CSV table of C-alpha atoms in Angstrom, one decimal:
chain,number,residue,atom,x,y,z
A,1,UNK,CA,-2.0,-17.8,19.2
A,2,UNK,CA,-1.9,-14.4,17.1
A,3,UNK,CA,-4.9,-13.0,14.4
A,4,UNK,CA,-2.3,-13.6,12.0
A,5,UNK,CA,-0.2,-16.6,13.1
A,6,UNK,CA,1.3,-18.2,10.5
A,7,UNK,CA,0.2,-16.1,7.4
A,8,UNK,CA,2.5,-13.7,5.1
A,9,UNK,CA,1.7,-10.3,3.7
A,10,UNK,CA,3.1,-7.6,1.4
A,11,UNK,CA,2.8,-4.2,2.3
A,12,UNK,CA,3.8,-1.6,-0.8
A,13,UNK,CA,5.2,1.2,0.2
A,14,UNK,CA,6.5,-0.1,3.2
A,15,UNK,CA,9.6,2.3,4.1
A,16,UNK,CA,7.9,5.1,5.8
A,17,UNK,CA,4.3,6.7,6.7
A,18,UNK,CA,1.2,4.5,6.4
A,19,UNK,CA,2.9,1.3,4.9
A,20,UNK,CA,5.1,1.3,7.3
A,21,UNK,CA,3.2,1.2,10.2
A,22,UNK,CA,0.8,-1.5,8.3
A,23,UNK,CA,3.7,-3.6,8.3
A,24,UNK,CA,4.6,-3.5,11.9
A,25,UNK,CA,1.0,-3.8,13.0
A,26,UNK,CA,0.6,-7.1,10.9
A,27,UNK,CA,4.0,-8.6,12.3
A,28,UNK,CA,3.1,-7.8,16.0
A,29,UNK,CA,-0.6,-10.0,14.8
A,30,UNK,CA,1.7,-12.7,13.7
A,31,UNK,CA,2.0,-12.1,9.8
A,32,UNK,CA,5.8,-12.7,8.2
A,33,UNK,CA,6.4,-9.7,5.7
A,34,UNK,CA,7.3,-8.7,2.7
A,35,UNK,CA,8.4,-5.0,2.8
A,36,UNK,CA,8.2,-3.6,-1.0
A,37,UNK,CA,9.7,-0.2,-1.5
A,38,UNK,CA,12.0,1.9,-3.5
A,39,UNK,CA,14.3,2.9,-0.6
A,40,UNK,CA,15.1,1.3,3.0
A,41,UNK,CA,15.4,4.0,5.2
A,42,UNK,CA,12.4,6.6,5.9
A,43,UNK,CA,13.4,10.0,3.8
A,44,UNK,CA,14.4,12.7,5.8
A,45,UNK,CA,11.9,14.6,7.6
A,46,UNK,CA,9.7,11.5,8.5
A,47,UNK,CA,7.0,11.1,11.0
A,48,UNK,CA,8.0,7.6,11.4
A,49,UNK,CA,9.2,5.6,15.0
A,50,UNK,CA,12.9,4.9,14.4
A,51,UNK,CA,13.5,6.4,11.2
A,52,UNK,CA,17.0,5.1,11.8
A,53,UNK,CA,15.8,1.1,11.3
A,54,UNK,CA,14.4,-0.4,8.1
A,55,UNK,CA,11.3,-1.5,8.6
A,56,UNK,CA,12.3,-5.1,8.1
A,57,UNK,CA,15.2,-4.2,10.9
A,58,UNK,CA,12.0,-2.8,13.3
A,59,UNK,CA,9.6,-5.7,12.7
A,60,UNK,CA,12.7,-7.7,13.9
A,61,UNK,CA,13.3,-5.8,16.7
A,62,UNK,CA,9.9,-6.9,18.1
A,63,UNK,CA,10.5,-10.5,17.6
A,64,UNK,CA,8.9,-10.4,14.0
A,65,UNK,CA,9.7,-11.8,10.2
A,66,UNK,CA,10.5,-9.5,8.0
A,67,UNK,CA,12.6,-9.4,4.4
A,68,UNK,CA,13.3,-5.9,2.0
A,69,UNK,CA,11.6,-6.6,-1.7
A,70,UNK,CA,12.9,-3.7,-4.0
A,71,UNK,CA,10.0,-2.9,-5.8
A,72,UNK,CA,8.9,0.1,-8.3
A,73,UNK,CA,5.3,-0.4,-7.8
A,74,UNK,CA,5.0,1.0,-11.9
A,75,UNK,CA,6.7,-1.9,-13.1
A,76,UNK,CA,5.0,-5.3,-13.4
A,77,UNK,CA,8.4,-7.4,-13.0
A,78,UNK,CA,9.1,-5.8,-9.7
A,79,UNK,CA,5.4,-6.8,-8.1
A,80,UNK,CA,5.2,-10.0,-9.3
A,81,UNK,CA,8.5,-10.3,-8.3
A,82,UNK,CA,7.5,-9.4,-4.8
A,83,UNK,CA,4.8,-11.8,-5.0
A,84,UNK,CA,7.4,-14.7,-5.9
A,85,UNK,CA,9.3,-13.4,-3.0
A,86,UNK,CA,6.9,-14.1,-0.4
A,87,UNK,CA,6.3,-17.6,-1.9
A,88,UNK,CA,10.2,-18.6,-2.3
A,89,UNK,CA,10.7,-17.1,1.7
A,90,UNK,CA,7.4,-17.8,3.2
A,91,UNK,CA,5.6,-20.4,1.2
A,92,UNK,CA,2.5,-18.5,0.5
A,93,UNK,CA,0.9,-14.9,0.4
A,94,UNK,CA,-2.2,-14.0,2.6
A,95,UNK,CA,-2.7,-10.6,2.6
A,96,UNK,CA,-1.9,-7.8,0.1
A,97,UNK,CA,-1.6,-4.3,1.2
A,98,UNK,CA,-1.5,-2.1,-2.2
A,99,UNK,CA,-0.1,0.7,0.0
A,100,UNK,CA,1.9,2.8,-1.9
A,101,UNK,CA,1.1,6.1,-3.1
A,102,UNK,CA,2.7,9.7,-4.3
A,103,UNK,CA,1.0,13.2,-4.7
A,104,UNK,CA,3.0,15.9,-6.7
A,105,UNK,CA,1.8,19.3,-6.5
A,106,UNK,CA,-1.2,20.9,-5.1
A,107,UNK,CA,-2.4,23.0,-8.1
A,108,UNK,CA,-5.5,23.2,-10.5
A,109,UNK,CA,-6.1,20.7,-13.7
A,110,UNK,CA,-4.8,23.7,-14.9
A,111,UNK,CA,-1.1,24.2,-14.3
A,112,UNK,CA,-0.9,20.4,-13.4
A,113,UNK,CA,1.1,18.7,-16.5
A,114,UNK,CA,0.2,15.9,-18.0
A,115,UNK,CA,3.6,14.5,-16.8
A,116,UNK,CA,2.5,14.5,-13.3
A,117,UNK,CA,-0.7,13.5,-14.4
A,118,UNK,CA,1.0,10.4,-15.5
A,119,UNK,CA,3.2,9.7,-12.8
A,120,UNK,CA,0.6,9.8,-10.0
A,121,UNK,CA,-2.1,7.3,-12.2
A,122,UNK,CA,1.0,4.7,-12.6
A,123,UNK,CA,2.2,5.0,-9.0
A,124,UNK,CA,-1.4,5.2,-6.9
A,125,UNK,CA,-3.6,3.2,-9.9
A,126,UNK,CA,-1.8,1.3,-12.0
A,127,UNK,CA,0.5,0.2,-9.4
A,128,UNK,CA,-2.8,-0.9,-7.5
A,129,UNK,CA,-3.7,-3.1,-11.2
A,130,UNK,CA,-0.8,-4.9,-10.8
A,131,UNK,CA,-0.5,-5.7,-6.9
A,132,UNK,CA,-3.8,-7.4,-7.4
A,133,UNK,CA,-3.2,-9.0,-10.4
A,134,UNK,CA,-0.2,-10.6,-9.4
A,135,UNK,CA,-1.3,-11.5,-5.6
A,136,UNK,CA,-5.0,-12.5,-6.6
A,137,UNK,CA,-3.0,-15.4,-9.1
A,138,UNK,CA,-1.2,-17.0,-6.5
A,139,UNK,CA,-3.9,-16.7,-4.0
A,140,UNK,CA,-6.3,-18.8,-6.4
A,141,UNK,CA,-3.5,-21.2,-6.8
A,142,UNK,CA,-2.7,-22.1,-3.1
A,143,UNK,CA,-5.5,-23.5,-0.4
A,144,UNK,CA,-6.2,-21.7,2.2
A,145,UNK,CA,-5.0,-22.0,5.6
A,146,UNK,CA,-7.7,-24.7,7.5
A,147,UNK,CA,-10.8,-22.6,8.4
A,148,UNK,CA,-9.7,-19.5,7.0
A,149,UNK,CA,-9.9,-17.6,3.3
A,150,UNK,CA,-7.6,-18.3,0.5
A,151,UNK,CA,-6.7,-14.4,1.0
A,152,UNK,CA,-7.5,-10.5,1.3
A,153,UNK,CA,-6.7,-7.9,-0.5
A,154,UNK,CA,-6.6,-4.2,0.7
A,155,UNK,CA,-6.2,-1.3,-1.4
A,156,UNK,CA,-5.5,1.8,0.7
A,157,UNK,CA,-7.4,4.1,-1.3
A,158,UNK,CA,-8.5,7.8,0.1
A,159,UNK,CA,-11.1,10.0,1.0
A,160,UNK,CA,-9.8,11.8,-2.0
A,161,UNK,CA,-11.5,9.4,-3.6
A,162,UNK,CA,-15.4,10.1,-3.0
A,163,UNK,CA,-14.7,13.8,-2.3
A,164,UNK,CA,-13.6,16.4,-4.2
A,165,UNK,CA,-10.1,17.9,-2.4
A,166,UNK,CA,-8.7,21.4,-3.5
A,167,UNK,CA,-5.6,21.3,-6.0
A,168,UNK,CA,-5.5,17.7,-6.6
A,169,UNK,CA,-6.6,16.9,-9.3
A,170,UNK,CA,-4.3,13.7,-10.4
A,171,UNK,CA,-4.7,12.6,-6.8
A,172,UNK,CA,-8.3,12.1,-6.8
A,173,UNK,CA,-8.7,10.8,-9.9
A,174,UNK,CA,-6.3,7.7,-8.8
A,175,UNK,CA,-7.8,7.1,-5.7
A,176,UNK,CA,-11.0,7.6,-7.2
A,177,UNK,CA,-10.0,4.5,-9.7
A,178,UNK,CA,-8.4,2.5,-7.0
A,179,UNK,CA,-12.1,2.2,-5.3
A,180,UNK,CA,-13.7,1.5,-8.4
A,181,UNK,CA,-11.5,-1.6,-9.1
A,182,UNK,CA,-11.7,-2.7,-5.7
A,183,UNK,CA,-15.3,-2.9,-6.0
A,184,UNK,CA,-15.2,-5.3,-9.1
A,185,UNK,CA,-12.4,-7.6,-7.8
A,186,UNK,CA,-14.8,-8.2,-5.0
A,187,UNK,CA,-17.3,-9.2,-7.1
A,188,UNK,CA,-15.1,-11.6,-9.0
A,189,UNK,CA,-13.1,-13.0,-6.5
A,190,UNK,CA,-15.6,-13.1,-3.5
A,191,UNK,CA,-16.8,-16.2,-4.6
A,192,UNK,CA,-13.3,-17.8,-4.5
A,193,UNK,CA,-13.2,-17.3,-1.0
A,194,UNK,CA,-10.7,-14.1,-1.4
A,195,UNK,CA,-11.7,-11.2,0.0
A,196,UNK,CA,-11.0,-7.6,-1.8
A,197,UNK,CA,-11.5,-4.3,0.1
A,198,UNK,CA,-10.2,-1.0,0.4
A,199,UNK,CA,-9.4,1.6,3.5
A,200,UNK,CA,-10.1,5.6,2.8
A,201,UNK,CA,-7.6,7.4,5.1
A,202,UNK,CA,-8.0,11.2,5.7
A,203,UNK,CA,-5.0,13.8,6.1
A,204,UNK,CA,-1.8,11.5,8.0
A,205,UNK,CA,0.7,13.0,9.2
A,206,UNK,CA,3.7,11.6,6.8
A,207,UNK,CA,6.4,12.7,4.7
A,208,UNK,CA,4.4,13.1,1.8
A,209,UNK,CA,2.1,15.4,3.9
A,210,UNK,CA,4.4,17.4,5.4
A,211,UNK,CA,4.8,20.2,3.2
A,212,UNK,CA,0.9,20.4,2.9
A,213,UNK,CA,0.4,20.3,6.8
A,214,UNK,CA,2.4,22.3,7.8
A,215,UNK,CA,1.6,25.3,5.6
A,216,UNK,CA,-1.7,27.5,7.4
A,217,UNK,CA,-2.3,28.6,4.4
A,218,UNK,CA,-2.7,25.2,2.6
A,219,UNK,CA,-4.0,23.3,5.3
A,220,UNK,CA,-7.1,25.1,5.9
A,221,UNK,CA,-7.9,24.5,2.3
A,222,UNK,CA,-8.4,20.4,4.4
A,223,UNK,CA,-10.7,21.8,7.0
């Protein structure tokens, strides 16, 4: 028997980079998935295994459940929608991976606008509000699996977060929120058996990186 045999998860931002390979890792444990994106296909110039599968289309590929939940991760009636997903396929939700995440330019408070200010706080924080709020409702309303929690949570914050990076302003201030709610849903929902915690990633090699990576110039700023 598998880690994760018989439990479901939703993965945000599941097309490409870090979600992605979330998702497959869970399905080769045992999880059935729910793969919440915008798009299907990894955008051009991916890092990503395959980039010509869904990720849905991979997870099946090794012998895995998988299903494709479009899902703007700013809007409440797409996560909650997700979250019915897994329950109408699936029968329950067990874990919820609050993946997804954007950064739009690397520049000071500054010349940033308040535009992309606003876009990056709905996409990495807000969007991070709603996962839980909508996961953490149905995992107080099911029982949990015998001898195991009612259900995690994981936020995949940043080390953006606790440390001040160069010409992102927007970005740590979201990530920066995402580990300050993560520490207060743990508090309240500990107790209830559901578990709330949050992974800090450094510099990954993805799409969204790319441009920063790959620039001498801008990636020494990271060393």
């Amino acid at each position: 028997m598998r880690a994760l045999d018989g439990k479901v998860a939703i993965v945000s931002g599941a097309t490409t980079g870090i979600g992605r390979g979330i998702a497959v890792a869970l399905a080769r444990a045992g999880a059935k998935i729910v793969v919440g994106d915008i798009i299907r296909l990894p955008r051009e110039g991916s890092y990503d295994e395959r980039p010509d599968l869904t990720t849905a289309e991979l997870i099946a590929e090794i012998g895995g459940s998988a299903t494709f939940a479009e899902c703007d991760v700013t809007q409440s009636t797409a996560l909650s929608g997700a979250v019915d997903a897994a329950v109408s396929l699936f029968g329950r939700l067990d874990i919820m991976v609050n993946n997804a995440g954007i950064f739009t330019r690397l520049e000071t408070i500054i010349e940033q606008s308040e535009e992309d200010y606003e876009l990056t706080m709905a996409v990495n924080a807000k969007s991070v509000w709603l996962g839980c709020k909508f996961a953490l409702r149905q995992m107080m309303r099911q029982e949990p699996l015998p001898g195991r929690s009612r259900g995690r949570v994981i936020n995949i914050a940043s080390a953006a977060g606790v440390s001040g990076l160069p010409l992102e302003p927007a970005y740590c201030a979201s990530k920066g929120a995402v580990l300050a709610l993560t520490r207060q849903l743990a508090v309240d929902f500990g107790p209830h058996g559901i578990g709330v915690n949050a992974i800090m990633p450094g510099p990954i090699k993805t799409v969204m990186t790319r441009s920063a990576l790959e620039d001498p110039e801008t990636a020494a700023r990271f060393r």
